[in-house]
Short mmCIF file of N, CA and C in Angstrom, two decimals:
data_model
loop_
_atom_site.label_atom_id
_atom_site.label_comp_id
_atom_site.label_asym_id
_atom_site.label_seq_id
_atom_site.Cartn_x
_atom_site.Cartn_y
_atom_site.Cartn_z
N MET C 130 220.20 126.63 194.40
CA MET C 130 221.52 127.48 194.57
C MET C 130 221.73 127.44 196.17
N SER C 131 222.95 126.35 197.03
CA SER C 131 223.46 126.72 197.53
C SER C 131 223.69 127.72 198.44
N SER C 132 223.75 127.95 199.77
CA SER C 132 223.88 128.31 200.65
C SER C 132 225.01 128.34 200.95
N GLU C 133 226.19 127.32 200.67
CA GLU C 133 227.60 126.87 200.73
C GLU C 133 228.44 128.02 200.26
N VAL C 134 229.77 127.97 201.07
CA VAL C 134 230.66 128.57 200.03
C VAL C 134 230.74 127.87 198.27
N ALA C 135 231.36 129.35 198.54
CA ALA C 135 231.42 128.13 196.60
C ALA C 135 233.47 127.77 196.77
N ALA C 136 233.74 127.06 196.40
CA ALA C 136 234.50 126.34 196.02
C ALA C 136 235.25 126.65 194.57
N GLY C 137 236.75 127.30 194.98
CA GLY C 137 237.29 127.67 193.20
C GLY C 137 237.49 128.71 193.00
N SER C 138 236.79 129.92 193.39
CA SER C 138 237.38 131.16 193.63
C SER C 138 238.81 131.21 194.78
N SER C 139 240.13 131.72 194.26
CA SER C 139 240.94 131.95 194.34
C SER C 139 240.66 133.31 196.44
N ALA C 140 239.75 133.96 196.11
CA ALA C 140 238.94 135.04 197.24
C ALA C 140 238.11 133.98 197.80
N THR C 141 237.28 133.14 197.23
CA THR C 141 236.40 131.66 198.21
C THR C 141 237.78 131.63 198.96
N GLN C 142 238.91 130.97 198.77
CA GLN C 142 239.30 129.63 199.12
C GLN C 142 240.39 131.08 200.20
N GLN C 143 240.58 132.21 199.65
CA GLN C 143 241.81 132.33 201.29
C GLN C 143 241.00 133.02 202.14
N PHE C 144 239.43 132.83 201.93
CA PHE C 144 237.89 132.66 203.19
C PHE C 144 238.14 131.24 203.89
N VAL C 145 238.15 130.94 202.53
CA VAL C 145 237.92 128.93 203.90
C VAL C 145 238.91 128.53 204.60
N THR C 146 240.21 128.98 204.12
CA THR C 146 241.19 129.23 204.28
C THR C 146 241.78 129.67 205.95
N ARG C 147 241.67 130.74 205.89
CA ARG C 147 241.44 131.88 206.77
C ARG C 147 240.73 131.55 208.00
N ILE C 148 239.24 130.92 207.55
CA ILE C 148 238.46 130.81 209.31
C ILE C 148 239.36 129.46 209.63
N GLY C 149 239.35 127.78 208.92
CA GLY C 149 239.79 126.74 209.16
C GLY C 149 241.43 127.28 210.46
N GLY C 150 242.18 128.36 209.72
CA GLY C 150 242.93 128.57 210.59
C GLY C 150 243.02 129.28 212.34
N ARG C 151 241.67 130.06 211.75
CA ARG C 151 241.20 130.53 213.43
C ARG C 151 240.10 129.79 214.09
N ILE C 152 239.79 128.76 213.28
CA ILE C 152 239.06 127.75 214.41
C ILE C 152 239.89 127.21 214.90
N ARG C 153 240.67 126.53 214.06
CA ARG C 153 241.68 125.30 215.08
C ARG C 153 242.44 125.97 215.82
N ALA C 154 243.05 127.35 215.16
CA ALA C 154 244.01 127.68 216.60
C ALA C 154 243.22 128.77 218.22
N LEU C 155 241.84 129.03 217.46
CA LEU C 155 240.99 128.97 219.51
C LEU C 155 240.68 128.18 219.77
N ARG C 156 240.32 126.75 219.37
CA ARG C 156 240.69 125.90 219.59
C ARG C 156 241.42 125.19 220.38
N GLN C 157 242.47 125.17 220.33
CA GLN C 157 243.88 124.76 220.30
C GLN C 157 244.04 126.04 221.80
N GLN C 158 243.81 127.39 221.62
CA GLN C 158 243.84 127.94 222.75
C GLN C 158 243.43 127.79 224.48
N ARG C 159 242.63 126.78 223.81
CA ARG C 159 241.04 126.95 224.56
C ARG C 159 241.56 125.29 225.04
N GLY C 160 242.17 124.63 224.64
CA GLY C 160 242.67 123.00 225.40
C GLY C 160 241.59 121.79 225.22
N TRP C 161 240.71 122.48 223.17
CA TRP C 161 240.00 121.96 223.14
C TRP C 161 240.09 121.08 222.27
N SER C 162 239.92 119.49 222.65
CA SER C 162 239.89 118.96 221.14
C SER C 162 239.17 119.24 220.12
N VAL C 163 239.11 118.04 219.02
CA VAL C 163 238.32 118.19 217.82
C VAL C 163 237.01 118.00 218.35
N GLN C 164 236.52 116.81 219.06
CA GLN C 164 235.30 116.05 219.24
C GLN C 164 235.23 117.56 220.08
N ARG C 165 234.99 118.03 221.00
CA ARG C 165 234.87 118.78 222.31
C ARG C 165 234.27 120.24 220.94
N LEU C 166 234.67 120.77 220.20
CA LEU C 166 234.08 121.62 219.44
C LEU C 166 233.12 121.79 218.62
N ALA C 167 232.96 120.46 218.35
CA ALA C 167 232.32 119.75 216.94
C ALA C 167 231.09 119.39 217.95
N GLU C 168 230.97 118.72 218.86
CA GLU C 168 230.03 118.59 220.25
C GLU C 168 229.36 120.18 220.74
N ALA C 169 229.73 121.22 220.90
CA ALA C 169 230.10 122.35 221.39
C ALA C 169 228.57 123.94 220.20
N SER C 170 229.39 122.66 218.69
CA SER C 170 228.85 123.33 217.26
C SER C 170 228.27 122.89 217.08
N GLU C 171 227.86 121.46 217.42
CA GLU C 171 226.28 120.24 217.39
C GLU C 171 226.79 120.27 215.59
N LEU C 172 228.67 119.49 215.03
CA LEU C 172 228.38 119.43 213.77
C LEU C 172 229.00 118.06 214.40
N SER C 173 229.74 117.17 213.26
CA SER C 173 230.79 116.20 213.17
C SER C 173 231.93 116.74 213.05
N ARG C 174 232.51 115.93 213.72
CA ARG C 174 234.20 116.19 213.80
C ARG C 174 235.12 115.79 212.56
N ARG C 175 234.42 115.27 211.34
CA ARG C 175 234.98 115.21 210.48
C ARG C 175 234.70 116.45 209.19
N MET C 176 233.08 117.37 210.00
CA MET C 176 233.09 118.21 209.18
C MET C 176 234.49 119.25 209.68
N LEU C 177 233.83 119.38 211.25
CA LEU C 177 234.82 120.61 211.73
C LEU C 177 236.67 120.53 211.13
N THR C 178 236.98 118.95 211.05
CA THR C 178 237.88 118.76 211.01
C THR C 178 238.91 118.81 209.41
N GLN C 179 237.83 119.04 208.18
CA GLN C 179 237.59 119.47 206.94
C GLN C 179 237.72 120.96 207.14
N ILE C 180 236.60 121.59 207.81
CA ILE C 180 236.54 123.67 208.14
C ILE C 180 238.17 123.83 208.20
N GLU C 181 238.64 123.52 209.23
CA GLU C 181 239.90 123.51 209.70
C GLU C 181 241.62 123.48 209.21
N LEU C 182 240.93 122.60 207.82
CA LEU C 182 242.01 122.19 207.27
C LEU C 182 242.34 122.87 205.98
N GLY C 183 240.74 123.33 205.94
CA GLY C 183 240.16 124.46 204.54
C GLY C 183 239.86 123.29 203.07
N GLN C 184 239.62 122.60 203.87
CA GLN C 184 239.20 121.47 202.53
C GLN C 184 237.31 121.61 202.68
N ALA C 185 236.42 122.00 203.48
CA ALA C 185 235.23 121.90 202.91
C ALA C 185 234.00 123.01 203.00
N ASN C 186 233.08 122.90 202.11
CA ASN C 186 232.86 123.69 201.90
C ASN C 186 231.53 124.88 203.00
N PRO C 187 231.78 125.60 203.98
CA PRO C 187 230.95 126.04 205.21
C PRO C 187 229.58 126.26 204.85
N SER C 188 228.56 126.31 205.32
CA SER C 188 227.58 127.41 205.20
C SER C 188 228.07 128.93 205.69
N LEU C 189 226.94 130.17 205.30
CA LEU C 189 227.70 130.75 206.64
C LEU C 189 226.88 130.42 208.00
N GLY C 190 225.72 129.88 207.81
CA GLY C 190 225.55 129.66 209.77
C GLY C 190 226.27 128.61 209.93
N THR C 191 226.80 127.02 209.57
CA THR C 191 227.45 126.81 210.10
C THR C 191 228.50 127.56 210.15
N VAL C 192 229.68 128.25 210.17
CA VAL C 192 230.78 128.76 210.72
C VAL C 192 229.95 130.19 211.54
N ASP C 193 229.37 130.10 211.30
CA ASP C 193 228.64 130.85 212.74
C ASP C 193 228.43 130.18 213.76
N ARG C 194 227.55 129.07 213.88
CA ARG C 194 227.34 127.92 215.08
C ARG C 194 229.44 128.02 215.87
N VAL C 195 230.13 127.60 214.95
CA VAL C 195 231.26 127.71 215.58
C VAL C 195 232.10 128.42 216.43
N ALA C 196 231.54 130.11 215.23
CA ALA C 196 231.80 131.12 216.10
C ALA C 196 231.59 131.03 217.83
N ARG C 197 230.28 131.09 217.23
CA ARG C 197 229.69 130.95 219.08
C ARG C 197 229.66 130.45 219.70
N ALA C 198 230.19 128.95 219.64
CA ALA C 198 230.95 127.94 220.41
C ALA C 198 232.51 128.55 221.06
N LEU C 199 233.09 129.26 220.31
CA LEU C 199 234.02 129.72 220.29
C LEU C 199 234.19 130.99 220.93
N ASP C 200 232.90 131.11 221.40
CA ASP C 200 232.64 132.72 222.26
C ASP C 200 232.74 134.02 221.54
N THR C 201 232.84 134.01 219.52
CA THR C 201 233.66 135.01 218.57
C THR C 201 232.42 135.85 218.71
N ASP C 202 232.62 135.60 216.72
CA ASP C 202 231.77 136.33 216.03
C ASP C 202 232.58 135.84 214.57
N PHE C 203 230.79 135.56 213.99
CA PHE C 203 231.59 134.99 212.59
C PHE C 203 232.18 136.38 211.75
N ALA C 204 231.92 137.70 212.08
CA ALA C 204 233.35 138.65 211.15
C ALA C 204 234.91 138.16 212.05
N ALA C 205 234.75 138.17 213.12
CA ALA C 205 236.10 137.78 214.26
C ALA C 205 236.95 136.59 212.73
N LEU C 206 236.32 136.00 212.68
CA LEU C 206 236.93 134.82 212.10
C LEU C 206 236.82 135.04 210.89
N ALA C 207 236.14 136.11 209.95
CA ALA C 207 235.63 135.82 208.58
C ALA C 207 237.08 137.32 207.92
N LEU C 208 236.85 138.29 208.65
CA LEU C 208 237.38 139.55 208.02
C LEU C 208 239.02 139.26 208.39
N PRO C 209 239.59 140.18 207.44
CA PRO C 209 241.55 139.93 207.74
C PRO C 209 241.43 140.86 208.41
N GLU C 210 242.69 140.07 209.25
CA GLU C 210 243.70 141.50 210.35
C GLU C 210 243.89 142.71 210.73
N GLY C 211 243.73 144.01 210.80
CA GLY C 211 244.25 144.70 211.13
C GLY C 211 244.05 145.69 209.85
N ASP C 212 245.70 145.83 209.52
CA ASP C 212 244.99 146.75 207.20
C ASP C 212 245.36 146.00 206.40
N ALA C 213 245.29 144.47 206.68
CA ALA C 213 245.68 143.46 205.55
C ALA C 213 244.91 143.56 204.14
N ALA C 214 243.87 144.18 204.38
CA ALA C 214 242.68 143.65 203.73
C ALA C 214 243.21 144.82 202.57
N ASP C 215 243.20 143.98 201.07
CA ASP C 215 243.72 144.63 200.07
C ASP C 215 243.15 146.39 199.24
N ALA C 216 244.06 147.23 199.30
CA ALA C 216 242.79 148.59 198.98
C ALA C 216 241.53 148.12 197.86
N GLU C 217 242.19 147.56 197.10
CA GLU C 217 241.49 147.68 195.43
C GLU C 217 240.28 146.65 195.71
N VAL C 218 240.71 145.48 196.92
CA VAL C 218 238.97 145.55 197.26
C VAL C 218 238.38 144.75 197.93
N GLU C 219 237.39 145.84 197.52
CA GLU C 219 236.14 146.23 198.17
C GLU C 219 235.74 144.96 199.79
N GLY C 220 236.09 143.88 199.87
CA GLY C 220 235.20 143.47 200.84
C GLY C 220 235.71 141.99 200.77
N THR C 221 235.79 141.51 201.62
CA THR C 221 236.51 139.76 201.87
C THR C 221 235.17 138.73 201.59
N VAL C 222 234.85 138.42 200.23
CA VAL C 222 234.33 137.49 199.50
C VAL C 222 233.90 136.41 200.47
N VAL C 223 232.91 136.03 201.30
CA VAL C 223 232.33 134.94 201.98
C VAL C 223 231.76 133.90 200.97
N TRP C 224 230.21 134.62 200.63
CA TRP C 224 229.71 133.47 199.71
C TRP C 224 230.15 133.36 198.23
N GLN C 225 229.93 133.10 197.18
CA GLN C 225 230.34 133.48 195.52
C GLN C 225 229.41 131.73 194.99
N ALA C 226 228.28 132.05 194.54
CA ALA C 226 228.03 130.88 193.32
C ALA C 226 228.51 130.76 192.34
N PRO C 227 228.53 129.80 191.41
CA PRO C 227 228.95 129.91 189.65
C PRO C 227 227.98 130.59 188.77
N ASP C 228 227.06 131.53 189.29
CA ASP C 228 226.20 132.29 188.53
C ASP C 228 227.07 133.35 188.51
N GLY C 229 227.75 133.88 189.64
CA GLY C 229 228.19 135.12 190.22
C GLY C 229 227.73 136.17 191.43
N SER C 230 227.11 135.36 191.78
CA SER C 230 226.60 135.51 192.65
C SER C 230 227.37 135.78 192.89
N GLN C 231 227.09 136.76 195.05
CA GLN C 231 227.94 136.61 195.41
C GLN C 231 227.90 137.68 196.88
N ALA C 232 228.52 137.23 198.38
CA ALA C 232 228.54 138.42 199.46
C ALA C 232 229.83 138.59 199.63
N LEU C 233 229.76 139.60 199.96
CA LEU C 233 231.28 140.66 200.50
C LEU C 233 230.16 141.01 202.18
N LEU C 234 231.72 140.70 202.93
CA LEU C 234 231.42 141.03 204.95
C LEU C 234 232.26 142.49 204.25
N LEU C 235 231.87 143.39 204.73
CA LEU C 235 233.02 144.93 204.95
C LEU C 235 233.11 145.20 205.73
N GLY C 236 232.85 144.88 206.58
CA GLY C 236 233.11 145.19 208.08
C GLY C 236 232.56 144.37 209.74
N ALA C 237 232.50 144.79 210.99
CA ALA C 237 231.80 144.70 211.36
C ALA C 237 232.69 145.36 212.85
N THR C 238 231.60 145.63 213.14
CA THR C 238 231.81 145.90 214.98
C THR C 238 231.81 144.98 216.45
N GLN C 239 232.80 144.78 217.35
CA GLN C 239 232.54 143.80 218.55
C GLN C 239 231.02 144.16 219.13
N GLU C 240 231.42 145.49 219.89
CA GLU C 240 229.93 146.02 220.74
C GLU C 240 229.18 146.76 220.77
N PRO C 241 227.95 147.40 220.37
CA PRO C 241 226.99 146.20 219.74
C PRO C 241 228.56 145.24 218.51
N ARG C 242 227.74 144.00 218.67
CA ARG C 242 228.00 143.26 217.40
C ARG C 242 227.08 143.52 216.30
N ALA C 243 227.41 144.01 215.53
CA ALA C 243 226.80 144.57 214.17
C ALA C 243 227.80 143.92 212.22
N GLU C 244 226.79 143.56 211.71
CA GLU C 244 227.51 143.44 210.24
C GLU C 244 227.36 144.52 208.71
N LEU C 245 228.29 144.94 207.97
CA LEU C 245 228.11 145.24 207.50
C LEU C 245 228.47 144.17 206.12
N TRP C 246 227.11 143.89 205.10
CA TRP C 246 227.68 143.68 203.92
C TRP C 246 227.24 143.64 202.98
N ARG C 247 227.87 143.38 201.38
CA ARG C 247 227.07 144.12 199.81
C ARG C 247 226.79 142.21 199.26
N TRP C 248 225.27 142.34 198.75
CA TRP C 248 225.16 141.39 198.09
C TRP C 248 224.96 141.61 196.83
N THR C 249 225.23 140.84 195.96
CA THR C 249 224.96 140.97 194.58
C THR C 249 223.97 139.67 194.06
N LEU C 250 222.75 139.25 193.37
CA LEU C 250 222.64 138.29 192.83
C LEU C 250 222.58 138.35 192.05
N SER C 251 223.09 137.32 190.69
CA SER C 251 222.72 136.97 189.05
C SER C 251 221.09 136.94 188.93
N PRO C 252 220.81 136.69 188.02
CA PRO C 252 219.13 136.37 187.72
C PRO C 252 219.14 135.46 187.57
N GLY C 253 217.56 134.90 188.58
CA GLY C 253 217.52 133.69 189.06
C GLY C 253 218.23 133.38 190.14
N GLY C 254 218.63 134.10 190.57
CA GLY C 254 220.09 133.80 191.84
C GLY C 254 218.87 133.65 193.55
N ARG C 255 219.64 132.54 193.95
CA ARG C 255 219.09 132.49 195.78
C ARG C 255 220.00 132.65 196.07
N TYR C 256 219.76 132.59 198.09
CA TYR C 256 220.57 131.85 198.66
C TYR C 256 219.21 131.97 199.68
N ASP C 257 219.54 130.26 200.04
CA ASP C 257 218.69 130.12 201.59
C ASP C 257 219.24 130.09 202.74
N ALA C 258 219.31 131.42 203.72
CA ALA C 258 219.66 131.26 205.07
C ALA C 258 219.38 130.06 206.13
N GLU C 259 219.88 130.22 206.94
CA GLU C 259 219.78 129.57 208.28
C GLU C 259 219.32 130.38 209.35
N PRO C 260 218.83 130.57 210.40
CA PRO C 260 218.46 130.81 210.97
C PRO C 260 219.30 131.60 212.51
N ASP C 261 219.35 133.07 212.65
CA ASP C 261 219.86 133.20 213.36
C ASP C 261 220.09 133.43 215.22
N ARG C 262 220.33 134.06 215.90
CA ARG C 262 220.39 133.49 217.33
C ARG C 262 218.90 134.27 217.27
N LEU C 263 218.06 134.04 218.36
CA LEU C 263 216.70 134.74 218.59
C LEU C 263 217.46 135.98 218.87
N GLY C 264 216.50 137.12 218.54
CA GLY C 264 215.83 138.18 218.30
C GLY C 264 217.22 138.76 217.48
N ALA C 265 217.74 138.01 216.68
CA ALA C 265 218.51 139.21 215.20
C ALA C 265 217.69 139.56 214.24
N GLN C 266 218.38 140.42 213.75
CA GLN C 266 217.56 140.96 212.40
C GLN C 266 218.42 142.11 211.62
N GLU C 267 218.06 141.73 210.43
CA GLU C 267 218.62 142.64 209.76
C GLU C 267 218.20 143.68 208.66
N ILE C 268 219.04 144.62 208.53
CA ILE C 268 217.82 145.37 207.80
C ILE C 268 218.48 145.74 206.23
N HIS C 269 217.50 145.63 205.33
CA HIS C 269 218.50 145.53 203.88
C HIS C 269 217.88 147.00 203.04
N HIS C 270 218.69 147.64 202.14
CA HIS C 270 218.71 148.08 201.95
C HIS C 270 218.98 147.91 199.82
N VAL C 271 218.42 148.37 199.14
CA VAL C 271 218.73 147.36 197.27
C VAL C 271 219.15 149.26 196.90
N LEU C 272 220.01 148.49 196.19
CA LEU C 272 221.20 148.97 194.89
C LEU C 272 220.47 149.39 193.81
N ALA C 273 219.97 148.84 193.45
CA ALA C 273 219.41 148.22 191.63
C ALA C 273 218.79 146.48 191.95
N GLY C 274 218.14 146.85 191.05
CA GLY C 274 217.07 145.46 190.70
C GLY C 274 216.10 145.29 191.77
N ARG C 275 215.54 144.37 192.01
CA ARG C 275 214.37 143.91 192.60
C ARG C 275 214.95 142.32 193.41
N LEU C 276 214.87 143.16 194.70
CA LEU C 276 215.27 141.82 196.06
C LEU C 276 213.43 141.38 196.56
N THR C 277 213.96 140.28 196.12
CA THR C 277 212.92 139.51 197.12
C THR C 277 213.75 138.71 198.41
N LEU C 278 212.46 138.74 199.15
CA LEU C 278 212.70 138.61 200.60
C LEU C 278 211.61 137.53 201.19
N THR C 279 212.14 135.61 201.19
CA THR C 279 210.83 135.53 201.62
C THR C 279 211.38 134.76 202.51
N LEU C 280 210.41 135.04 203.74
CA LEU C 280 210.34 134.75 205.24
C LEU C 280 208.59 134.24 205.70
N GLN C 281 208.58 133.50 206.90
CA GLN C 281 207.80 132.62 207.22
C GLN C 281 206.41 134.19 207.00
N ALA C 282 206.46 135.21 206.95
CA ALA C 282 205.30 135.36 207.16
C ALA C 282 204.65 136.14 205.24
N GLY C 283 205.34 135.14 204.50
CA GLY C 283 204.82 135.45 203.04
C GLY C 283 206.24 136.39 202.44
N PRO C 284 206.40 136.63 201.03
CA PRO C 284 207.47 137.21 200.50
C PRO C 284 207.14 138.74 200.35
N GLN C 285 208.86 139.27 200.68
CA GLN C 285 208.37 140.45 200.74
C GLN C 285 209.29 141.24 199.24
N VAL C 286 208.67 142.28 198.66
CA VAL C 286 209.76 143.04 197.18
C VAL C 286 210.18 143.51 197.37
N LEU C 287 211.87 144.43 197.69
CA LEU C 287 212.47 145.21 197.93
C LEU C 287 212.56 146.20 196.15
N ALA C 288 212.09 147.46 195.87
CA ALA C 288 213.07 147.69 194.37
C ALA C 288 213.59 149.06 195.37
N PRO C 289 214.70 149.07 193.73
CA PRO C 289 216.05 150.86 193.88
C PRO C 289 214.83 151.80 195.40
N GLY C 290 215.96 151.79 196.05
CA GLY C 290 216.31 152.23 197.29
C GLY C 290 215.28 152.29 198.34
N GLN C 291 214.19 150.93 198.25
CA GLN C 291 213.69 150.60 199.49
C GLN C 291 214.72 150.06 200.45
N SER C 292 214.20 150.38 201.79
CA SER C 292 214.77 149.15 202.92
C SER C 292 213.55 148.38 203.63
N ALA C 293 213.88 147.91 204.69
CA ALA C 293 213.61 146.57 205.36
C ALA C 293 214.04 146.09 206.24
N VAL C 294 213.22 145.97 207.16
CA VAL C 294 213.93 145.28 208.35
C VAL C 294 213.27 143.66 208.92
N ILE C 295 214.23 142.96 208.67
CA ILE C 295 213.82 141.83 209.47
C ILE C 295 213.76 140.66 210.30
N ALA C 296 213.41 140.37 211.20
CA ALA C 296 214.01 139.18 211.61
C ALA C 296 214.71 137.98 211.16
N SER C 297 216.03 137.96 211.61
CA SER C 297 216.78 137.00 210.95
C SER C 297 216.99 135.79 212.16
N ASP C 298 215.47 135.69 212.69
CA ASP C 298 216.05 134.17 213.81
C ASP C 298 214.74 133.21 213.17
N GLN C 299 214.64 133.48 211.53
CA GLN C 299 213.66 133.04 210.89
C GLN C 299 214.62 131.76 209.32
N GLU C 300 213.13 130.96 209.46
CA GLU C 300 213.69 130.73 207.83
C GLU C 300 213.81 131.52 206.61
N TYR C 301 214.97 131.80 206.12
CA TYR C 301 214.61 132.84 205.12
C TYR C 301 215.56 132.75 204.09
N ALA C 302 215.18 133.65 202.78
CA ALA C 302 215.81 133.45 201.37
C ALA C 302 215.75 135.09 200.95
N TYR C 303 217.61 134.86 200.76
CA TYR C 303 217.05 135.84 199.49
C TYR C 303 216.96 135.36 198.54
N LEU C 304 216.57 136.47 197.33
CA LEU C 304 215.59 135.78 195.51
C LEU C 304 215.76 136.93 194.79
N ASN C 305 216.06 136.18 193.53
CA ASN C 305 216.71 137.46 192.67
C ASN C 305 215.63 137.07 191.23
N GLU C 306 213.92 137.56 191.23
CA GLU C 306 212.94 136.85 189.89
C GLU C 306 213.82 137.27 188.88
N GLY C 307 214.16 138.73 189.07
CA GLY C 307 214.06 138.93 187.19
C GLY C 307 215.07 139.16 186.69
N ALA C 308 215.32 140.13 186.01
CA ALA C 308 216.08 139.36 184.64
C ALA C 308 217.53 140.47 184.89
N GLU C 309 217.83 141.38 185.45
CA GLU C 309 219.16 142.16 186.00
C GLU C 309 219.00 141.73 187.51
N PRO C 310 221.02 142.21 187.59
CA PRO C 310 220.92 141.78 189.02
C PRO C 310 220.71 142.55 190.24
N VAL C 311 220.93 141.64 190.67
CA VAL C 311 220.35 142.20 192.54
C VAL C 311 221.53 142.98 193.37
N VAL C 312 222.10 144.19 194.10
CA VAL C 312 222.83 144.67 195.13
C VAL C 312 221.87 145.17 195.01
N PHE C 313 222.01 144.93 196.78
CA PHE C 313 221.99 145.55 199.02
C PHE C 313 223.16 145.09 199.25
N VAL C 314 222.24 146.09 200.25
CA VAL C 314 223.47 146.12 200.90
C VAL C 314 222.81 145.84 202.58
N ARG C 315 223.56 145.29 203.34
CA ARG C 315 222.55 143.68 204.62
C ARG C 315 223.82 144.46 205.52
N VAL C 316 223.00 144.89 206.77
CA VAL C 316 223.47 144.95 208.08
C VAL C 316 223.13 143.99 208.14
N VAL C 317 223.67 143.68 209.79
CA VAL C 317 222.73 142.18 210.76
C VAL C 317 222.90 143.23 212.37
N THR C 318 222.07 142.55 212.47
CA THR C 318 222.28 142.60 214.36
C THR C 318 222.10 141.95 215.44
N GLY C 319 222.96 141.55 216.52
CA GLY C 319 222.03 140.16 217.73
C GLY C 319 223.41 138.98 216.69
N ALA C 320 223.09 139.44 215.91
CA ALA C 320 223.69 138.06 214.94
C ALA C 320 224.36 136.69 216.62
#
């Protein structure tokens, strides 16, 4: 399963369109060309142009790299402004897979930087994450199912009610090896 934003759903398309417009606006405010931002974020000019036009399917790590290059954070690009969020929506759909797995960004703080997420992985679902900044951490708390965290030191399995803190400045993945969906809360700090 890809760690890219799944195309197709209207919520996902809103997310892709929102981040593309915000990236373009921030780039233009700085007086930067697409090429300059592409170099600063270590992306191709073509990929960055597609992101700005809402035509790309960027990974969460790619969005984070662009945010850092623009001296902002992932949440500032992803979350609706002010009270624009629909009261019926529990968060901003940031990642969705064809099997129904999804990641919702529920909220964030600016200083210190922290993000609150709610993830659901369908049976057999997997999300491969890109390493965050050096020193970044994640706290996971499982609400339902069994979450397997694949880490450089080896797998760690969490049952409902269990929590773990991991360094997210490494390659890691979330995996549901069970027959029921896994639902977990994720808090990211220092990313």
